[in-house]
Amino acid sequence: MGAFELMDGEYEQVVYNHDPDSGLKAIIAIHSTALGPALGGTRFYPYATEDDALRDVLRLARGMSYKAAAAGLDLGGGKAVIIGDPKRIKSEALLRAHGRFVESLGGRYITAEDVGTFSADMDLVARESRFVCGRSVINGGGGDPSINTAYGVFRGMHAVAEELWQEHDLAGRHVAVQGVGKVGHELCRLLHEAGARLTVADVDLDNVARAVSDFDAETVDPGKIHAVQCDIFAPCALGAAIDDDTLPALSCAAVAGSANNMLARAEHGRALRELGILYAPDYVINAGGLINVADELRGYSAERARADVENVFGNLRMIFHHAKERGIPTSEAADRFAERRMREVSRIGLVRVLPGVR
């Protein structure tokens, strides 16, 4: 399928950029600017094909629109992907070329860090563009947003505990964490301090070894982590952790993690409900990183950002309540909430710009 077919009239813009001198091959997708400029990170990943990169950037951009809307932010959704192995081709020249690419969109898209990119990379991108968040603290940014992503997931797990077990802590709960990179490792730290038991898996053995050393975690093969008998299965790696193959093997009471696009298809949300597994919608529970970088647009305050991340707990409680009240999957309840906000608040924006309206 081509770009126009995949956009299917839902996306506002998809832009490609190739800078031969630096080797940059990048795609930016803007899903919606109904609530404000599209904010979303730059993912640097060795996609097998250009089509894979396009599908991923479209899926991620759409998720950012819903994430921003559900989090109560006046932002739209967008994403960038750079095709290639960051360990091999990342350079100052490439990142600055990407900055010029971001700048060319005139503020319709604001970038930040994501898989394969870091605050130091955003500092370089920002040397060419005004529209960058996730910069280092010394350069006026909020630093690594993964800290607040993990904290938001941790607070979301408290909402899960309240919903399932009428408890307000996670002591003694068994959490299986899939992916212990930047976010997963910080989440493990919070869970370990809270007294939870941990089982971890990651394709990167160094990440696993660090989790075992730091948190006395148990380990399992990455292909089997979803089948571990536990209280909470926490996907914290790439998307589509819940699909036709993993669903029948799940042995958990809840699915709650930091991964984007956790459901391979929308109907998997209903399948989880039918299995009696509580699902914390991904873009609601993992919004902490977006909230953190978005705070830079106001002049970053660590205290204010952390206070706003606390809202993840209340947002999930609301989603769980609406789902139960209406007898629908939590994924559908979250979508309805986000779509309503995009629809209703965007109308307010239109009214504000009408001639003669004050």
PDB file of C-alpha atoms in Angstrom, residues 235-340:
ATOM      1  CA  PRO A 235       5.062  -4.343  28.091  1.00  0.00           C
ATOM      2  CA  CYS A 236       7.773  -1.669  27.982  1.00  0.00           C
ATOM      3  CA  ALA A 237       9.405  -2.412  24.622  1.00  0.00           C
ATOM      4  CA  LEU A 238       8.089  -1.894  21.085  1.00  0.00           C
ATOM      5  CA  GLY A 239       4.404  -2.165  20.177  1.00  0.00           C
ATOM      6  CA  ALA A 240       1.967  -4.995  19.381  1.00  0.00           C
ATOM      7  CA  ALA A 241       2.777  -6.947  22.552  1.00  0.00           C
ATOM      8  CA  ILE A 242      -0.842  -8.113  22.611  1.00  0.00           C
ATOM      9  CA  ASP A 243      -1.673 -10.018  19.440  1.00  0.00           C
ATOM     10  CA  ASP A 244      -3.312 -13.235  18.273  1.00  0.00           C
ATOM     11  CA  ASP A 245      -0.336 -15.291  19.425  1.00  0.00           C
ATOM     12  CA  THR A 246       0.252 -13.782  22.869  1.00  0.00           C
ATOM     13  CA  LEU A 247      -3.383 -13.376  23.943  1.00  0.00           C
ATOM     14  CA  PRO A 248      -4.128 -17.067  24.616  1.00  0.00           C
ATOM     15  CA  ALA A 249      -0.963 -17.439  26.705  1.00  0.00           C
ATOM     16  CA  LEU A 250      -1.516 -14.465  29.009  1.00  0.00           C
ATOM     17  CA  SER A 251      -1.589 -15.417  32.683  1.00  0.00           C
ATOM     18  CA  CYS A 252      -2.018 -12.049  34.362  1.00  0.00           C
ATOM     19  CA  ALA A 253      -4.769 -10.025  35.994  1.00  0.00           C
ATOM     20  CA  ALA A 254      -3.854  -6.798  34.205  1.00  0.00           C
ATOM     21  CA  VAL A 255      -1.830  -5.432  31.294  1.00  0.00           C
ATOM     22  CA  ALA A 256      -0.228  -2.078  32.091  1.00  0.00           C
ATOM     23  CA  GLY A 257       3.045  -0.817  30.635  1.00  0.00           C
ATOM     24  CA  SER A 258       4.842   1.949  28.782  1.00  0.00           C
ATOM     25  CA  ALA A 259       4.852   0.512  25.237  1.00  0.00           C
ATOM     26  CA  ASN A 260       3.033   2.461  22.541  1.00  0.00           C
ATOM     27  CA  ASN A 261       0.453   0.744  20.322  1.00  0.00           C
ATOM     28  CA  MET A 262       0.324  -2.183  22.707  1.00  0.00           C
ATOM     29  CA  LEU A 263      -2.638  -3.795  20.954  1.00  0.00           C
ATOM     30  CA  ALA A 264      -1.792  -5.214  17.529  1.00  0.00           C
ATOM     31  CA  ARG A 265      -5.405  -4.556  16.501  1.00  0.00           C
ATOM     32  CA  ALA A 266      -8.239  -2.625  18.122  1.00  0.00           C
ATOM     33  CA  GLU A 267     -10.296  -5.776  18.692  1.00  0.00           C
ATOM     34  CA  HIS A 268      -7.642  -7.094  21.057  1.00  0.00           C
ATOM     35  CA  GLY A 269      -8.941  -4.635  23.648  1.00  0.00           C
ATOM     36  CA  ARG A 270     -12.292  -6.419  23.624  1.00  0.00           C
ATOM     37  CA  ALA A 271     -10.525  -9.789  23.709  1.00  0.00           C
ATOM     38  CA  LEU A 272      -8.718  -8.772  26.908  1.00  0.00           C
ATOM     39  CA  ARG A 273     -12.026  -7.795  28.484  1.00  0.00           C
ATOM     40  CA  GLU A 274     -13.549 -11.147  27.537  1.00  0.00           C
ATOM     41  CA  LEU A 275     -10.592 -12.900  29.191  1.00  0.00           C
ATOM     42  CA  GLY A 276     -11.215 -10.917  32.387  1.00  0.00           C
ATOM     43  CA  ILE A 277      -7.889  -9.074  32.082  1.00  0.00           C
ATOM     44  CA  LEU A 278      -7.903  -5.379  32.975  1.00  0.00           C
ATOM     45  CA  TYR A 279      -6.182  -3.282  30.318  1.00  0.00           C
ATOM     46  CA  ALA A 280      -4.708   0.116  31.139  1.00  0.00           C
ATOM     47  CA  PRO A 281      -4.891   1.845  27.721  1.00  0.00           C
ATOM     48  CA  ASP A 282      -1.339   2.490  26.605  1.00  0.00           C
ATOM     49  CA  TYR A 283      -1.618   6.134  25.616  1.00  0.00           C
ATOM     50  CA  VAL A 284      -3.286   6.991  28.936  1.00  0.00           C
ATOM     51  CA  ILE A 285      -0.839   5.216  31.253  1.00  0.00           C
ATOM     52  CA  ASN A 286       2.336   6.129  29.341  1.00  0.00           C
ATOM     53  CA  ALA A 287       1.591   9.848  28.922  1.00  0.00           C
ATOM     54  CA  GLY A 288       4.150  10.930  31.541  1.00  0.00           C
ATOM     55  CA  GLY A 289       6.942  11.452  29.021  1.00  0.00           C
ATOM     56  CA  LEU A 290       4.750  13.586  26.768  1.00  0.00           C
ATOM     57  CA  ILE A 291       3.578  15.622  29.753  1.00  0.00           C
ATOM     58  CA  ASN A 292       7.205  16.154  30.747  1.00  0.00           C
ATOM     59  CA  VAL A 293       8.410  17.405  27.356  1.00  0.00           C
ATOM     60  CA  ALA A 294       5.256  19.469  26.815  1.00  0.00           C
ATOM     61  CA  ASP A 295       6.061  21.391  29.996  1.00  0.00           C
ATOM     62  CA  GLU A 296       9.139  22.784  28.239  1.00  0.00           C
ATOM     63  CA  LEU A 297       6.789  24.814  26.045  1.00  0.00           C
ATOM     64  CA  ARG A 298       5.871  26.806  29.182  1.00  0.00           C
ATOM     65  CA  GLY A 299       9.411  27.108  30.527  1.00  0.00           C
ATOM     66  CA  TYR A 300      10.289  23.841  32.206  1.00  0.00           C
ATOM     67  CA  SER A 301       9.458  23.221  35.867  1.00  0.00           C
ATOM     68  CA  ALA A 302      10.323  19.776  37.209  1.00  0.00           C
ATOM     69  CA  GLU A 303       7.880  20.188  40.090  1.00  0.00           C
ATOM     70  CA  ARG A 304       5.006  21.218  37.822  1.00  0.00           C
ATOM     71  CA  ALA A 305       5.728  18.413  35.358  1.00  0.00           C
ATOM     72  CA  ARG A 306       5.758  15.772  38.092  1.00  0.00           C
ATOM     73  CA  ALA A 307       2.522  17.153  39.548  1.00  0.00           C
ATOM     74  CA  ASP A 308       0.873  16.938  36.119  1.00  0.00           C
ATOM     75  CA  VAL A 309       2.081  13.342  35.685  1.00  0.00           C
ATOM     76  CA  GLU A 310       0.163  12.484  38.862  1.00  0.00           C
ATOM     77  CA  ASN A 311      -2.982  12.992  36.773  1.00  0.00           C
ATOM     78  CA  VAL A 312      -2.330   9.644  35.064  1.00  0.00           C
ATOM     79  CA  PHE A 313      -3.756   7.956  38.174  1.00  0.00           C
ATOM     80  CA  GLY A 314      -7.016   9.913  38.029  1.00  0.00           C
ATOM     81  CA  ASN A 315      -7.351   9.611  34.266  1.00  0.00           C
ATOM     82  CA  LEU A 316      -7.116   5.826  34.455  1.00  0.00           C
ATOM     83  CA  ARG A 317      -9.623   5.657  37.287  1.00  0.00           C
ATOM     84  CA  MET A 318     -12.022   7.662  35.117  1.00  0.00           C
ATOM     85  CA  ILE A 319     -11.465   5.362  32.106  1.00  0.00           C
ATOM     86  CA  PHE A 320     -12.009   2.252  34.237  1.00  0.00           C
ATOM     87  CA  HIS A 321     -15.228   3.767  35.638  1.00  0.00           C
ATOM     88  CA  HIS A 322     -16.608   4.698  32.217  1.00  0.00           C
ATOM     89  CA  ALA A 323     -15.774   1.285  30.790  1.00  0.00           C
ATOM     90  CA  LYS A 324     -17.507  -0.522  33.634  1.00  0.00           C
ATOM     91  CA  GLU A 325     -20.515   1.805  33.567  1.00  0.00           C
ATOM     92  CA  ARG A 326     -21.046   1.344  29.826  1.00  0.00           C
ATOM     93  CA  GLY A 327     -20.022  -2.301  29.597  1.00  0.00           C
ATOM     94  CA  ILE A 328     -17.303  -1.607  27.028  1.00  0.00           C
ATOM     95  CA  PRO A 329     -13.569  -2.379  26.842  1.00  0.00           C
ATOM     96  CA  THR A 330     -11.259   0.116  28.546  1.00  0.00           C
ATOM     97  CA  SER A 331      -9.554   0.700  25.188  1.00  0.00           C
ATOM     98  CA  GLU A 332     -12.855   1.827  23.691  1.00  0.00           C
ATOM     99  CA  ALA A 333     -13.642   4.029  26.691  1.00  0.00           C
ATOM    100  CA  ALA A 334     -10.270   5.762  26.286  1.00  0.00           C
ATOM    101  CA  ASP A 335     -10.793   6.271  22.549  1.00  0.00           C
ATOM    102  CA  ARG A 336     -14.231   7.805  23.110  1.00  0.00           C
ATOM    103  CA  PHE A 337     -12.849  10.204  25.703  1.00  0.00           C
ATOM    104  CA  ALA A 338      -9.923  11.325  23.523  1.00  0.00           C
ATOM    105  CA  GLU A 339     -12.031  11.666  20.375  1.00  0.00           C
ATOM    106  CA  ARG A 340     -14.657  13.704  22.200  1.00  0.00           C
TER     107      ARG A 340
END
